[in-house]
Amino acid sequence: MKKNLILTVLVLAAFAAGGYYLWTREPAAAAQAPGKGGPPRATPVVAVPATSGDIDLIVNGLGTATPLRTVTVKSRVDGELVRVLFQEGQIVHAGQLLAEIDARPFQVQLQQAQGQLARDRALLENAKLDLERYRTLFQQDSIAKQQVDTQGSLVRQYEGAVQVDQSQIENAKLQLAYSRISAPIAGRIGLRLVDPGNIVRAGDANGLVVITQLQPVAVVFTVPQDMLPAVLKRLQSGDQLPVEAWDRDQRTKLADGALASADNQVDPQTGTVKLKAQFANDDGGLFPNQFVNVRMKLDTLKDTVIVPSPAVQRGAQGMFVYVVRQDNSVMPRPVRLGPLDGQRQSIAGGVAPGELVVTDGTDRLRPGAQVEVAGARPEIKPAPRKPGAGKGKGKAGGSE
C-alpha cells in the first residue's frame, strides 16, 4: 500500500510539471512567428508625429452667474395696491410703470396744501399793503415807529408761511408721484409678491417684486493664487482677457465675455482668489446663480511642440512619452510639460517636432519593443472606403 501511494504521488507530480511547462511555453510560442525560432511579433500601436504651433494658456475655473444689480421694488407710500402692470418673468426697461397705489388721499393733501398757499398769499399781500401805508404815515409823523416795525414783522411771518405752504405742495406732489411705482433698472421681473387689493406700506420688508439685471451679467469664479500675478499684470496693462462660459458638462459654450476685475484678497482656506468676468448676455444664455465652467485665455505660446494629450504617460521617474525610432522600436522619453489646451499638450522639452509618439497601445509596450504603427505613416494608412465597397474586414485593396 505504501509503495502504491508513493507511486501515485510521483505520477501526479510528473503531470503537474508537464502542465506547468506547457502553460509557460505557450505565451512564448505565441509571441514567435509561425516558423520555429522566428522573430517576435510586433505590437500594433497608433502613433502621430509631434507638431509645432501655437497653443493657448487656458485657466479653468468654476463660477456662478451673478447679476450686476438686483433691486427689490418697494412702495414708498402707504395705500391700497390698485393696479399691477407687469407679467411675471417679463423683461422691463428703466422707468417703466409697474404698479399703481390708490392716489386719492395724496390728491386731497395736494389740494389742501394749494388752498392753504392761496390763503397765506392773500394775507401776505394785505400785510404788504398795510406796511406801505404805515411807512407813509410814519414819514408824516402820524404813527409811531413801533407800529411800522410790527407790521414789517407780520409781513415776514406771512412770507415764511407761504414758503411752508409751497413745501407742503411739493411734498404732496412727491407722494402723488410715489403712488406710481416704476422700474428703477432694466432687467427681468421675478414672481409677484403682492396682489392687487392689498394694503402696502413703505416699511414692508419683502416689497412688491424683485428685478435682476441680465444684460450685461457677471460671472464670479476662482483661480489658484499662483495665477494672480500673471492675471494682474494683464489687467494693469489694459489688455482684454477673453473669458468663455461653458455648461456643467463642458460641452456647450454659453457666452463669450472678458475679465472685468479681481478681488482684493486671497481666501486663506482654499488658496484661491475670486475674479469677475462680464458678459453681454444678449441671448440670455446666462441666468442668475447658474453654475458654469469658465475658460480664460491668459496668454498664447508661440512655436511650441504639441502632442496629443493621450501620448503623455506618468511613470516612476515622472512624465514621459513613447517615441517610435527608425527601426520601429519604441523607447520612453522623459518630457517637461507645458500648458494643456483640451486634447493638445505642449511639450517644453524632450520631444522634437516630427518625432512619432505613441497615442494608443502604450499599456502593452516595453523599452525596445518592436511596434507596428497604424495611422501615422502614409504607406500603412488604410485606403478610404468608397460607397458601395465591400464591408469585409481584413481584405486587401480592391482589385484592379
JSON list of N, CA, C and O in Angstrom, two decimals, residues 154-174:
[
{"chain": "A", "resi": 154, "resn": "LEU", "atom": "N", "xyz": [-44.88, 141.18, 10.65]},
{"chain": "A", "resi": 154, "resn": "LEU", "atom": "CA", "xyz": [-46.04, 140.38, 10.21]},
{"chain": "A", "resi": 154, "resn": "LEU", "atom": "C", "xyz": [-45.89, 139.98, 8.74]},
{"chain": "A", "resi": 154, "resn": "LEU", "atom": "O", "xyz": [-46.25, 138.87, 8.35]},
{"chain": "A", "resi": 155, "resn": "VAL", "atom": "N", "xyz": [-45.34, 140.89, 7.93]},
{"chain": "A", "resi": 155, "resn": "VAL", "atom": "CA", "xyz": [-45.11, 140.57, 6.51]},
{"chain": "A", "resi": 155, "resn": "VAL", "atom": "C", "xyz": [-44.14, 139.41, 6.38]},
{"chain": "A", "resi": 155, "resn": "VAL", "atom": "O", "xyz": [-44.35, 138.46, 5.61]},
{"chain": "A", "resi": 156, "resn": "ARG", "atom": "N", "xyz": [-43.04, 139.47, 7.14]},
{"chain": "A", "resi": 156, "resn": "ARG", "atom": "CA", "xyz": [-42.06, 138.37, 7.07]},
{"chain": "A", "resi": 156, "resn": "ARG", "atom": "C", "xyz": [-42.66, 137.07, 7.58]},
{"chain": "A", "resi": 156, "resn": "ARG", "atom": "O", "xyz": [-42.32, 135.98, 7.10]},
{"chain": "A", "resi": 157, "resn": "GLN", "atom": "N", "xyz": [-43.55, 137.13, 8.55]},
{"chain": "A", "resi": 157, "resn": "GLN", "atom": "CA", "xyz": [-44.21, 135.93, 9.06]},
{"chain": "A", "resi": 157, "resn": "GLN", "atom": "C", "xyz": [-45.06, 135.28, 7.98]},
{"chain": "A", "resi": 157, "resn": "GLN", "atom": "O", "xyz": [-45.04, 134.06, 7.80]},
{"chain": "A", "resi": 158, "resn": "TYR", "atom": "N", "xyz": [-45.79, 136.13, 7.24]},
{"chain": "A", "resi": 158, "resn": "TYR", "atom": "CA", "xyz": [-46.61, 135.58, 6.16]},
{"chain": "A", "resi": 158, "resn": "TYR", "atom": "C", "xyz": [-45.76, 135.03, 5.02]},
{"chain": "A", "resi": 158, "resn": "TYR", "atom": "O", "xyz": [-46.13, 134.05, 4.37]},
{"chain": "A", "resi": 159, "resn": "GLU", "atom": "N", "xyz": [-44.60, 135.64, 4.78]},
{"chain": "A", "resi": 159, "resn": "GLU", "atom": "CA", "xyz": [-43.70, 135.12, 3.75]},
{"chain": "A", "resi": 159, "resn": "GLU", "atom": "C", "xyz": [-43.20, 133.72, 4.13]},
{"chain": "A", "resi": 159, "resn": "GLU", "atom": "O", "xyz": [-43.09, 132.83, 3.28]},
{"chain": "A", "resi": 160, "resn": "GLY", "atom": "N", "xyz": [-42.89, 133.56, 5.43]},
{"chain": "A", "resi": 160, "resn": "GLY", "atom": "CA", "xyz": [-42.50, 132.23, 5.89]},
{"chain": "A", "resi": 160, "resn": "GLY", "atom": "C", "xyz": [-43.61, 131.22, 5.75]},
{"chain": "A", "resi": 160, "resn": "GLY", "atom": "O", "xyz": [-43.38, 130.05, 5.38]},
{"chain": "A", "resi": 161, "resn": "ALA", "atom": "N", "xyz": [-44.85, 131.62, 6.03]},
{"chain": "A", "resi": 161, "resn": "ALA", "atom": "CA", "xyz": [-45.99, 130.73, 5.89]},
{"chain": "A", "resi": 161, "resn": "ALA", "atom": "C", "xyz": [-46.20, 130.30, 4.43]},
{"chain": "A", "resi": 161, "resn": "ALA", "atom": "O", "xyz": [-46.53, 129.15, 4.14]},
{"chain": "A", "resi": 162, "resn": "VAL", "atom": "N", "xyz": [-45.95, 131.26, 3.50]},
{"chain": "A", "resi": 162, "resn": "VAL", "atom": "CA", "xyz": [-46.08, 130.92, 2.08]},
{"chain": "A", "resi": 162, "resn": "VAL", "atom": "C", "xyz": [-45.02, 129.89, 1.68]},
{"chain": "A", "resi": 162, "resn": "VAL", "atom": "O", "xyz": [-45.31, 128.94, 0.93]},
{"chain": "A", "resi": 163, "resn": "GLN", "atom": "N", "xyz": [-43.80, 130.02, 2.18]},
{"chain": "A", "resi": 163, "resn": "GLN", "atom": "CA", "xyz": [-42.75, 129.03, 1.87]},
{"chain": "A", "resi": 163, "resn": "GLN", "atom": "C", "xyz": [-43.11, 127.65, 2.42]},
{"chain": "A", "resi": 163, "resn": "GLN", "atom": "O", "xyz": [-42.87, 126.64, 1.75]},
{"chain": "A", "resi": 164, "resn": "VAL", "atom": "N", "xyz": [-43.68, 127.61, 3.63]},
{"chain": "A", "resi": 164, "resn": "VAL", "atom": "CA", "xyz": [-44.11, 126.33, 4.19]},
{"chain": "A", "resi": 164, "resn": "VAL", "atom": "C", "xyz": [-45.20, 125.71, 3.33]},
{"chain": "A", "resi": 164, "resn": "VAL", "atom": "O", "xyz": [-45.19, 124.50, 3.06]},
{"chain": "A", "resi": 165, "resn": "ASP", "atom": "N", "xyz": [-46.14, 126.55, 2.89]},
{"chain": "A", "resi": 165, "resn": "ASP", "atom": "CA", "xyz": [-47.22, 126.02, 2.04]},
{"chain": "A", "resi": 165, "resn": "ASP", "atom": "C", "xyz": [-46.67, 125.47, 0.73]},
{"chain": "A", "resi": 165, "resn": "ASP", "atom": "O", "xyz": [-47.12, 124.43, 0.25]},
{"chain": "A", "resi": 166, "resn": "GLN", "atom": "N", "xyz": [-45.67, 126.16, 0.15]},
{"chain": "A", "resi": 166, "resn": "GLN", "atom": "CA", "xyz": [-45.08, 125.67, -1.09]},
{"chain": "A", "resi": 166, "resn": "GLN", "atom": "C", "xyz": [-44.38, 124.33, -0.88]},
{"chain": "A", "resi": 166, "resn": "GLN", "atom": "O", "xyz": [-44.47, 123.43, -1.73]},
{"chain": "A", "resi": 167, "resn": "SER", "atom": "N", "xyz": [-43.68, 124.18, 0.24]},
{"chain": "A", "resi": 167, "resn": "SER", "atom": "CA", "xyz": [-43.03, 122.90, 0.52]},
{"chain": "A", "resi": 167, "resn": "SER", "atom": "C", "xyz": [-44.06, 121.80, 0.74]},
{"chain": "A", "resi": 167, "resn": "SER", "atom": "O", "xyz": [-43.83, 120.65, 0.32]},
{"chain": "A", "resi": 168, "resn": "GLN", "atom": "N", "xyz": [-45.18, 122.12, 1.34]},
{"chain": "A", "resi": 168, "resn": "GLN", "atom": "CA", "xyz": [-46.23, 121.12, 1.53]},
{"chain": "A", "resi": 168, "resn": "GLN", "atom": "C", "xyz": [-46.83, 120.70, 0.19]},
{"chain": "A", "resi": 168, "resn": "GLN", "atom": "O", "xyz": [-47.17, 119.52, -0.01]},
{"chain": "A", "resi": 169, "resn": "ILE", "atom": "N", "xyz": [-46.92, 121.64, -0.73]},
{"chain": "A", "resi": 169, "resn": "ILE", "atom": "CA", "xyz": [-47.42, 121.30, -2.06]},
{"chain": "A", "resi": 169, "resn": "ILE", "atom": "C", "xyz": [-46.43, 120.36, -2.76]},
{"chain": "A", "resi": 169, "resn": "ILE", "atom": "O", "xyz": [-46.84, 119.36, -3.38]},
{"chain": "A", "resi": 170, "resn": "GLU", "atom": "N", "xyz": [-45.13, 120.69, -2.67]},
{"chain": "A", "resi": 170, "resn": "GLU", "atom": "CA", "xyz": [-44.13, 119.82, -3.30]},
{"chain": "A", "resi": 170, "resn": "GLU", "atom": "C", "xyz": [-44.13, 118.43, -2.68]},
{"chain": "A", "resi": 170, "resn": "GLU", "atom": "O", "xyz": [-43.98, 117.42, -3.38]},
{"chain": "A", "resi": 171, "resn": "ASN", "atom": "N", "xyz": [-44.31, 118.37, -1.37]},
{"chain": "A", "resi": 171, "resn": "ASN", "atom": "CA", "xyz": [-44.36, 117.06, -0.71]},
{"chain": "A", "resi": 171, "resn": "ASN", "atom": "C", "xyz": [-45.58, 116.28, -1.15]},
{"chain": "A", "resi": 171, "resn": "ASN", "atom": "O", "xyz": [-45.50, 115.06, -1.38]},
{"chain": "A", "resi": 172, "resn": "ALA", "atom": "N", "xyz": [-46.72, 116.95, -1.28]},
{"chain": "A", "resi": 172, "resn": "ALA", "atom": "CA", "xyz": [-47.93, 116.26, -1.75]},
{"chain": "A", "resi": 172, "resn": "ALA", "atom": "C", "xyz": [-47.77, 115.76, -3.18]},
{"chain": "A", "resi": 172, "resn": "ALA", "atom": "O", "xyz": [-48.21, 114.66, -3.53]},
{"chain": "A", "resi": 173, "resn": "LYS", "atom": "N", "xyz": [-47.10, 116.58, -4.03]},
{"chain": "A", "resi": 173, "resn": "LYS", "atom": "CA", "xyz": [-46.85, 116.12, -5.40]},
{"chain": "A", "resi": 173, "resn": "LYS", "atom": "C", "xyz": [-45.91, 114.92, -5.40]},
{"chain": "A", "resi": 173, "resn": "LYS", "atom": "O", "xyz": [-46.06, 114.01, -6.22]},
{"chain": "A", "resi": 174, "resn": "LEU", "atom": "N", "xyz": [-44.92, 114.94, -4.48]},
{"chain": "A", "resi": 174, "resn": "LEU", "atom": "CA", "xyz": [-43.99, 113.82, -4.41]},
{"chain": "A", "resi": 174, "resn": "LEU", "atom": "C", "xyz": [-44.70, 112.55, -3.97]},
{"chain": "A", "resi": 174, "resn": "LEU", "atom": "O", "xyz": [-44.46, 111.47, -4.54]}
]
